[in-house]
Amino acid sequence: MGLAPDTPLRLSGELEAQPDTGFVKAIDEMLAEARREHPALLAAQARLKAAAASVEESRAAGRPSLALSANLARSHSDQAMAFNGDTRERDRSIGLQLNIPLFEGFERTYQVRNALARREASEAELADTEQQVSLEVWNNYQSLSVETRSLARTRELVEQSRQSLEVVQGRYRSGVGSMIELLNALTAYASAEDQHIRALGNWQTSRLRLAASLGRLGLQMI
């Protein structure tokens, strides 16, 4: 290396500290949260509500209806005294209106059946969406758990190789260790750093995938 045996060796830098994994909740809690807040599920629920309302509207269109109406009118006319002077009139009326739909063959029955079919399709869509979201959350949660354990292992490997390198450095400075031993220790430490960096990248990717499956945006949302 072209250095004196007593020259202290400095590592290029420190790895990023172990990321915070306290955000990881219990899987049951995450599944429940996804069912409440996932945009795809909220949209499917809205479509189901609209389909159910269409069924009620179709049924109501074929039923008799009763409407209450009220009217209040005032009139004022100016006349000469010879014609009994001014006159004021008030007209009040209250009425009930009964509407009975005419028979239109079976068209209204078909409308109700079509509305029911759309509601059933919306129910099936909601069930499929919920199953898909739950499966994605489960898979991404398990993937993140695996990457979290891998990240911890590579961090331990970095610390172990760092300690070994410090021991070899001491031996080299004291003239006991060889250059080959020092180079091997440096290579082992660099390899451990590389593994940890890859593990950190995989962990961040898994974290983003879990956030996406929960219907969230960005790392700050998980």
PDB file of C-alpha atoms in Angstrom:
ATOM      1  CA  MET A   1       0.000   0.000   0.000  1.00  0.00           C
ATOM      2  CA  GLY A   2       3.046   2.262   0.211  1.00  0.00           C
ATOM      3  CA  LEU A   3       2.352   3.259   3.839  1.00  0.00           C
ATOM      4  CA  ALA A   4       4.420   2.920   6.949  1.00  0.00           C
ATOM      5  CA  PRO A   5       3.272   0.141   9.308  1.00  0.00           C
ATOM      6  CA  ASP A   6       2.267   2.666  11.976  1.00  0.00           C
ATOM      7  CA  THR A   7       0.085   4.761   9.626  1.00  0.00           C
ATOM      8  CA  PRO A   8      -3.505   4.709  10.948  1.00  0.00           C
ATOM      9  CA  LEU A   9      -6.103   3.676   8.369  1.00  0.00           C
ATOM     10  CA  ARG A  10      -9.376   5.579   8.193  1.00  0.00           C
ATOM     11  CA  LEU A  11     -12.545   4.134   6.716  1.00  0.00           C
ATOM     12  CA  SER A  12     -14.139   6.136   3.917  1.00  0.00           C
ATOM     13  CA  GLY A  13     -17.331   6.823   5.837  1.00  0.00           C
ATOM     14  CA  GLU A  14     -20.070   5.485   8.036  1.00  0.00           C
ATOM     15  CA  LEU A  15     -23.034   3.602   6.696  1.00  0.00           C
ATOM     16  CA  GLU A  16     -26.465   5.003   7.193  1.00  0.00           C
ATOM     17  CA  ALA A  17     -27.791   4.150  10.626  1.00  0.00           C
ATOM     18  CA  GLN A  18     -30.292   1.343  10.908  1.00  0.00           C
ATOM     19  CA  PRO A  19     -33.591   2.802   9.631  1.00  0.00           C
ATOM     20  CA  ASP A  20     -36.511   3.071  11.976  1.00  0.00           C
ATOM     21  CA  THR A  21     -38.780   0.036  11.673  1.00  0.00           C
ATOM     22  CA  GLY A  22     -41.178   1.087  14.412  1.00  0.00           C
ATOM     23  CA  PHE A  23     -43.748   2.097  11.800  1.00  0.00           C
ATOM     24  CA  VAL A  24     -44.473  -1.561  11.008  1.00  0.00           C
ATOM     25  CA  LYS A  25     -47.832  -2.344  12.594  1.00  0.00           C
ATOM     26  CA  ALA A  26     -49.490  -5.669  13.169  1.00  0.00           C
ATOM     27  CA  ILE A  27     -50.691  -7.206   9.923  1.00  0.00           C
ATOM     28  CA  ASP A  28     -54.300  -7.359  11.163  1.00  0.00           C
ATOM     29  CA  GLU A  29     -54.243  -3.627  11.845  1.00  0.00           C
ATOM     30  CA  MET A  30     -52.809  -2.905   8.402  1.00  0.00           C
ATOM     31  CA  LEU A  31     -55.436  -5.059   6.696  1.00  0.00           C
ATOM     32  CA  ALA A  32     -58.232  -3.298   8.569  1.00  0.00           C
ATOM     33  CA  GLU A  33     -56.770   0.089   7.689  1.00  0.00           C
ATOM     34  CA  ALA A  34     -56.533  -0.828   4.002  1.00  0.00           C
ATOM     35  CA  ARG A  35     -60.182  -1.912   3.990  1.00  0.00           C
ATOM     36  CA  ARG A  36     -61.183   1.448   5.472  1.00  0.00           C
ATOM     37  CA  GLU A  37     -58.990   3.809   3.463  1.00  0.00           C
ATOM     38  CA  HIS A  38     -57.738   2.212   0.237  1.00  0.00           C
ATOM     39  CA  PRO A  39     -58.896   4.371  -2.727  1.00  0.00           C
ATOM     40  CA  ALA A  40     -59.813   1.344  -4.853  1.00  0.00           C
ATOM     41  CA  LEU A  41     -62.038  -0.025  -2.086  1.00  0.00           C
ATOM     42  CA  LEU A  42     -63.624   3.363  -1.426  1.00  0.00           C
ATOM     43  CA  ALA A  43     -64.426   3.680  -5.137  1.00  0.00           C
ATOM     44  CA  ALA A  44     -65.923   0.169  -5.241  1.00  0.00           C
ATOM     45  CA  GLN A  45     -68.019   0.947  -2.156  1.00  0.00           C
ATOM     46  CA  ALA A  46     -69.285   4.152  -3.780  1.00  0.00           C
ATOM     47  CA  ARG A  47     -70.302   2.242  -6.911  1.00  0.00           C
ATOM     48  CA  LEU A  48     -72.159  -0.306  -4.778  1.00  0.00           C
ATOM     49  CA  LYS A  49     -74.054   2.462  -2.963  1.00  0.00           C
ATOM     50  CA  ALA A  50     -74.998   4.021  -6.298  1.00  0.00           C
ATOM     51  CA  ALA A  51     -76.208   0.660  -7.611  1.00  0.00           C
ATOM     52  CA  ALA A  52     -78.273   0.066  -4.460  1.00  0.00           C
ATOM     53  CA  ALA A  53     -79.814   3.532  -4.788  1.00  0.00           C
ATOM     54  CA  SER A  54     -80.687   2.748  -8.415  1.00  0.00           C
ATOM     55  CA  VAL A  55     -82.574  -0.363  -7.273  1.00  0.00           C
ATOM     56  CA  GLU A  56     -84.641   1.651  -4.805  1.00  0.00           C
ATOM     57  CA  GLU A  57     -85.299   4.317  -7.416  1.00  0.00           C
ATOM     58  CA  SER A  58     -86.499   1.734  -9.944  1.00  0.00           C
ATOM     59  CA  ARG A  59     -88.798   0.130  -7.401  1.00  0.00           C
ATOM     60  CA  ALA A  60     -90.189   3.458  -6.225  1.00  0.00           C
ATOM     61  CA  ALA A  61     -91.010   4.496  -9.796  1.00  0.00           C
ATOM     62  CA  GLY A  62     -93.589   1.707 -10.002  1.00  0.00           C
ATOM     63  CA  ARG A  63     -95.352   2.511  -6.740  1.00  0.00           C
ATOM     64  CA  PRO A  64     -98.226   4.975  -6.202  1.00  0.00           C
ATOM     65  CA  SER A  65     -97.138   8.263  -4.680  1.00  0.00           C
ATOM     66  CA  LEU A  66     -98.969  10.847  -2.599  1.00  0.00           C
ATOM     67  CA  ALA A  67     -97.969  14.518  -2.691  1.00  0.00           C
ATOM     68  CA  LEU A  68     -99.122  17.340  -0.415  1.00  0.00           C
ATOM     69  CA  SER A  69     -99.514  20.811  -1.904  1.00  0.00           C
ATOM     70  CA  ALA A  70    -100.379  24.163  -0.323  1.00  0.00           C
ATOM     71  CA  ASN A  71    -101.088  27.554  -1.879  1.00  0.00           C
ATOM     72  CA  LEU A  72    -101.491  31.039  -0.421  1.00  0.00           C
ATOM     73  CA  ALA A  73    -102.386  33.991  -2.681  1.00  0.00           C
ATOM     74  CA  ARG A  74    -103.187  37.637  -1.954  1.00  0.00           C
ATOM     75  CA  SER A  75    -104.750  40.242  -4.251  1.00  0.00           C
ATOM     76  CA  HIS A  76    -105.268  44.002  -3.808  1.00  0.00           C
ATOM     77  CA  SER A  77    -107.152  46.425  -6.042  1.00  0.00           C
ATOM     78  CA  ASP A  78    -107.639  50.185  -5.689  1.00  0.00           C
ATOM     79  CA  GLN A  79    -111.138  51.401  -6.603  1.00  0.00           C
ATOM     80  CA  ALA A  80    -113.022  54.619  -6.175  1.00  0.00           C
ATOM     81  CA  MET A  81    -115.272  55.030  -3.193  1.00  0.00           C
ATOM     82  CA  ALA A  82    -118.300  54.761  -5.476  1.00  0.00           C
ATOM     83  CA  PHE A  83    -117.275  51.206  -6.113  1.00  0.00           C
ATOM     84  CA  ASN A  84    -116.832  50.297  -2.456  1.00  0.00           C
ATOM     85  CA  GLY A  85    -113.219  51.502  -2.251  1.00  0.00           C
ATOM     86  CA  ASP A  86    -110.179  49.180  -1.997  1.00  0.00           C
ATOM     87  CA  THR A  87    -110.615  45.422  -1.996  1.00  0.00           C
ATOM     88  CA  ARG A  88    -108.266  42.806  -0.601  1.00  0.00           C
ATOM     89  CA  GLU A  89    -108.631  39.091  -1.159  1.00  0.00           C
ATOM     90  CA  ARG A  90    -106.827  36.041   0.145  1.00  0.00           C
ATOM     91  CA  ASP A  91    -106.900  32.606  -1.396  1.00  0.00           C
ATOM     92  CA  ARG A  92    -105.699  29.607   0.593  1.00  0.00           C
ATOM     93  CA  SER A  93    -105.746  26.027  -0.573  1.00  0.00           C
ATOM     94  CA  ILE A  94    -104.345  22.685   0.562  1.00  0.00           C
ATOM     95  CA  GLY A  95    -104.486  19.602  -1.576  1.00  0.00           C
ATOM     96  CA  LEU A  96    -103.355  16.011  -1.893  1.00  0.00           C
ATOM     97  CA  GLN A  97    -102.227  14.586  -5.198  1.00  0.00           C
ATOM     98  CA  LEU A  98    -102.251  10.837  -5.768  1.00  0.00           C
ATOM     99  CA  ASN A  99    -100.146   9.535  -8.648  1.00  0.00           C
ATOM    100  CA  ILE A 100    -100.736   5.978  -9.829  1.00  0.00           C
ATOM    101  CA  PRO A 101     -98.336   4.772 -12.543  1.00  0.00           C
ATOM    102  CA  LEU A 102     -99.988   3.315 -15.598  1.00  0.00           C
ATOM    103  CA  PHE A 103     -99.284  -0.266 -16.531  1.00  0.00           C
ATOM    104  CA  GLU A 104     -96.466  -0.283 -19.077  1.00  0.00           C
ATOM    105  CA  GLY A 105     -96.196  -3.969 -19.700  1.00  0.00           C
ATOM    106  CA  PHE A 106     -93.184  -5.463 -17.953  1.00  0.00           C
ATOM    107  CA  GLU A 107     -90.789  -2.630 -18.753  1.00  0.00           C
ATOM    108  CA  ARG A 108     -90.595  -1.477 -15.139  1.00  0.00           C
ATOM    109  CA  THR A 109     -90.032  -5.049 -13.978  1.00  0.00           C
ATOM    110  CA  TYR A 110     -87.128  -5.328 -16.388  1.00  0.00           C
ATOM    111  CA  GLN A 111     -85.708  -2.060 -15.091  1.00  0.00           C
ATOM    112  CA  VAL A 112     -85.791  -3.367 -11.528  1.00  0.00           C
ATOM    113  CA  ARG A 113     -84.140  -6.619 -12.564  1.00  0.00           C
ATOM    114  CA  ASN A 114     -81.407  -4.755 -14.429  1.00  0.00           C
ATOM    115  CA  ALA A 115     -80.797  -2.565 -11.397  1.00  0.00           C
ATOM    116  CA  LEU A 116     -80.591  -5.658  -9.192  1.00  0.00           C
ATOM    117  CA  ALA A 117     -78.106  -7.241 -11.600  1.00  0.00           C
ATOM    118  CA  ARG A 118     -75.937  -4.116 -11.487  1.00  0.00           C
ATOM    119  CA  ARG A 119     -76.037  -4.167  -7.707  1.00  0.00           C
ATOM    120  CA  GLU A 120     -74.952  -7.818  -7.617  1.00  0.00           C
ATOM    121  CA  ALA A 121     -72.124  -7.031 -10.032  1.00  0.00           C
ATOM    122  CA  SER A 122     -71.013  -4.163  -7.788  1.00  0.00           C
ATOM    123  CA  GLU A 123     -71.088  -6.452  -4.753  1.00  0.00           C
ATOM    124  CA  ALA A 124     -68.897  -8.987  -6.577  1.00  0.00           C
ATOM    125  CA  GLU A 125     -66.531  -6.229  -7.687  1.00  0.00           C
ATOM    126  CA  LEU A 126     -66.196  -4.973  -4.114  1.00  0.00           C
ATOM    127  CA  ALA A 127     -65.459  -8.486  -2.829  1.00  0.00           C
ATOM    128  CA  ASP A 128     -62.827  -9.054  -5.529  1.00  0.00           C
ATOM    129  CA  THR A 129     -61.187  -5.692  -4.860  1.00  0.00           C
ATOM    130  CA  GLU A 130     -61.099  -6.331  -1.123  1.00  0.00           C
ATOM    131  CA  GLN A 131     -59.514  -9.748  -1.667  1.00  0.00           C
ATOM    132  CA  GLN A 132     -56.913  -8.318  -4.050  1.00  0.00           C
ATOM    133  CA  VAL A 133     -56.006  -5.454  -1.712  1.00  0.00           C
ATOM    134  CA  SER A 134     -55.737  -7.805   1.276  1.00  0.00           C
ATOM    135  CA  LEU A 135     -53.508 -10.197  -0.682  1.00  0.00           C
ATOM    136  CA  GLU A 136     -51.198  -7.395  -1.808  1.00  0.00           C
ATOM    137  CA  VAL A 137     -50.921  -6.004   1.726  1.00  0.00           C
ATOM    138  CA  TRP A 138     -50.173  -9.469   3.111  1.00  0.00           C
ATOM    139  CA  ASN A 139     -47.512 -10.284   0.509  1.00  0.00           C
ATOM    140  CA  ASN A 140     -45.796  -6.903   0.766  1.00  0.00           C
ATOM    141  CA  TYR A 141     -45.889  -7.037   4.558  1.00  0.00           C
ATOM    142  CA  GLN A 142     -44.181 -10.432   4.538  1.00  0.00           C
ATOM    143  CA  SER A 143     -41.622  -9.182   2.011  1.00  0.00           C
ATOM    144  CA  LEU A 144     -40.819  -6.167   4.176  1.00  0.00           C
ATOM    145  CA  SER A 145     -40.447  -8.402   7.234  1.00  0.00           C
ATOM    146  CA  VAL A 146     -37.918 -10.557   5.363  1.00  0.00           C
ATOM    147  CA  GLU A 147     -35.972  -7.498   4.168  1.00  0.00           C
ATOM    148  CA  THR A 148     -35.990  -6.042   7.687  1.00  0.00           C
ATOM    149  CA  ARG A 149     -34.378  -9.194   9.066  1.00  0.00           C
ATOM    150  CA  SER A 150     -31.880  -9.223   6.191  1.00  0.00           C
ATOM    151  CA  LEU A 151     -30.998  -5.602   6.911  1.00  0.00           C
ATOM    152  CA  ALA A 152     -30.326  -6.420  10.551  1.00  0.00           C
ATOM    153  CA  ARG A 153     -28.093  -9.355   9.592  1.00  0.00           C
ATOM    154  CA  THR A 154     -26.015  -7.309   7.143  1.00  0.00           C
ATOM    155  CA  ARG A 155     -25.644  -4.587   9.741  1.00  0.00           C
ATOM    156  CA  GLU A 156     -24.260  -7.134  12.184  1.00  0.00           C
ATOM    157  CA  LEU A 157     -21.906  -8.387   9.464  1.00  0.00           C
ATOM    158  CA  VAL A 158     -20.622  -4.841   8.916  1.00  0.00           C
ATOM    159  CA  GLU A 159     -19.938  -4.419  12.630  1.00  0.00           C
ATOM    160  CA  GLN A 160     -18.159  -7.762  12.843  1.00  0.00           C
ATOM    161  CA  SER A 161     -15.972  -7.016   9.815  1.00  0.00           C
ATOM    162  CA  ARG A 162     -15.236  -3.558  11.212  1.00  0.00           C
ATOM    163  CA  GLN A 163     -14.057  -5.035  14.488  1.00  0.00           C
ATOM    164  CA  SER A 164     -11.924  -7.592  12.638  1.00  0.00           C
ATOM    165  CA  LEU A 165     -10.401  -4.824  10.542  1.00  0.00           C
ATOM    166  CA  GLU A 166      -9.523  -2.826  13.654  1.00  0.00           C
ATOM    167  CA  VAL A 167      -7.759  -5.865  15.123  1.00  0.00           C
ATOM    168  CA  VAL A 168      -5.803  -6.444  11.901  1.00  0.00           C
ATOM    169  CA  GLN A 169      -4.921  -2.752  11.764  1.00  0.00           C
ATOM    170  CA  GLY A 170      -3.473  -3.009  15.243  1.00  0.00           C
ATOM    171  CA  ARG A 171      -1.441  -6.055  14.283  1.00  0.00           C
ATOM    172  CA  TYR A 172      -0.204  -4.334  11.132  1.00  0.00           C
ATOM    173  CA  ARG A 173       0.843  -1.182  12.996  1.00  0.00           C
ATOM    174  CA  SER A 174       2.714  -3.232  15.551  1.00  0.00           C
ATOM    175  CA  GLY A 175       4.543  -5.083  12.792  1.00  0.00           C
ATOM    176  CA  VAL A 176       2.970  -8.449  13.602  1.00  0.00           C
ATOM    177  CA  GLY A 177       0.393  -8.592  10.823  1.00  0.00           C
ATOM    178  CA  SER A 178       1.091  -8.825   7.116  1.00  0.00           C
ATOM    179  CA  MET A 179      -0.063  -6.697   4.213  1.00  0.00           C
ATOM    180  CA  ILE A 180      -2.068  -9.608   2.816  1.00  0.00           C
ATOM    181  CA  GLU A 181      -3.919  -9.989   6.112  1.00  0.00           C
ATOM    182  CA  LEU A 182      -4.767  -6.278   6.096  1.00  0.00           C
ATOM    183  CA  LEU A 183      -5.949  -6.351   2.487  1.00  0.00           C
ATOM    184  CA  ASN A 184      -8.143  -9.365   3.214  1.00  0.00           C
ATOM    185  CA  ALA A 185      -9.711  -7.556   6.171  1.00  0.00           C
ATOM    186  CA  LEU A 186     -10.350  -4.451   4.056  1.00  0.00           C
ATOM    187  CA  THR A 187     -11.901  -6.584   1.324  1.00  0.00           C
ATOM    188  CA  ALA A 188     -14.163  -8.335   3.834  1.00  0.00           C
ATOM    189  CA  TYR A 189     -15.296  -5.003   5.257  1.00  0.00           C
ATOM    190  CA  ALA A 190     -15.989  -3.551   1.798  1.00  0.00           C
ATOM    191  CA  SER A 191     -17.976  -6.662   0.892  1.00  0.00           C
ATOM    192  CA  ALA A 192     -20.036  -6.375   4.086  1.00  0.00           C
ATOM    193  CA  GLU A 193     -20.750  -2.714   3.324  1.00  0.00           C
ATOM    194  CA  ASP A 194     -21.849  -3.606  -0.188  1.00  0.00           C
ATOM    195  CA  GLN A 195     -24.232  -6.293   1.101  1.00  0.00           C
ATOM    196  CA  HIS A 196     -25.691  -3.875   3.616  1.00  0.00           C
ATOM    197  CA  ILE A 197     -26.235  -1.181   0.977  1.00  0.00           C
ATOM    198  CA  ARG A 198     -28.060  -3.661  -1.270  1.00  0.00           C
ATOM    199  CA  ALA A 199     -30.144  -4.848   1.691  1.00  0.00           C
ATOM    200  CA  LEU A 200     -31.037  -1.244   2.507  1.00  0.00           C
ATOM    201  CA  GLY A 201     -32.143  -0.643  -1.087  1.00  0.00           C
ATOM    202  CA  ASN A 202     -34.290  -3.785  -1.047  1.00  0.00           C
ATOM    203  CA  TRP A 203     -35.788  -2.715   2.278  1.00  0.00           C
ATOM    204  CA  GLN A 204     -36.732   0.716   0.935  1.00  0.00           C
ATOM    205  CA  THR A 205     -38.297  -0.875  -2.156  1.00  0.00           C
ATOM    206  CA  SER A 206     -40.365  -3.249  -0.010  1.00  0.00           C
ATOM    207  CA  ARG A 207     -41.437  -0.348   2.151  1.00  0.00           C
ATOM    208  CA  LEU A 208     -42.683   1.591  -0.883  1.00  0.00           C
ATOM    209  CA  ARG A 209     -44.568  -1.444  -2.161  1.00  0.00           C
ATOM    210  CA  LEU A 210     -46.297  -1.882   1.172  1.00  0.00           C
ATOM    211  CA  ALA A 211     -47.210   1.814   1.207  1.00  0.00           C
ATOM    212  CA  ALA A 212     -48.682   1.484  -2.292  1.00  0.00           C
ATOM    213  CA  SER A 213     -50.716  -1.589  -1.327  1.00  0.00           C
ATOM    214  CA  LEU A 214     -52.148   0.392   1.599  1.00  0.00           C
ATOM    215  CA  GLY A 215     -53.171   3.174  -0.778  1.00  0.00           C
ATOM    216  CA  ARG A 216     -50.655   5.660   0.601  1.00  0.00           C
ATOM    217  CA  LEU A 217     -48.193   8.003  -1.080  1.00  0.00           C
ATOM    218  CA  GLY A 218     -44.497   8.345  -0.294  1.00  0.00           C
ATOM    219  CA  LEU A 219     -42.246   7.023   2.440  1.00  0.00           C
ATOM    220  CA  GLN A 220     -43.555   9.585   4.912  1.00  0.00           C
ATOM    221  CA  MET A 221     -46.971   7.920   4.759  1.00  0.00           C
ATOM    222  CA  ILE A 222     -45.784   4.635   6.272  1.00  0.00           C
TER     223      ILE A 222
END
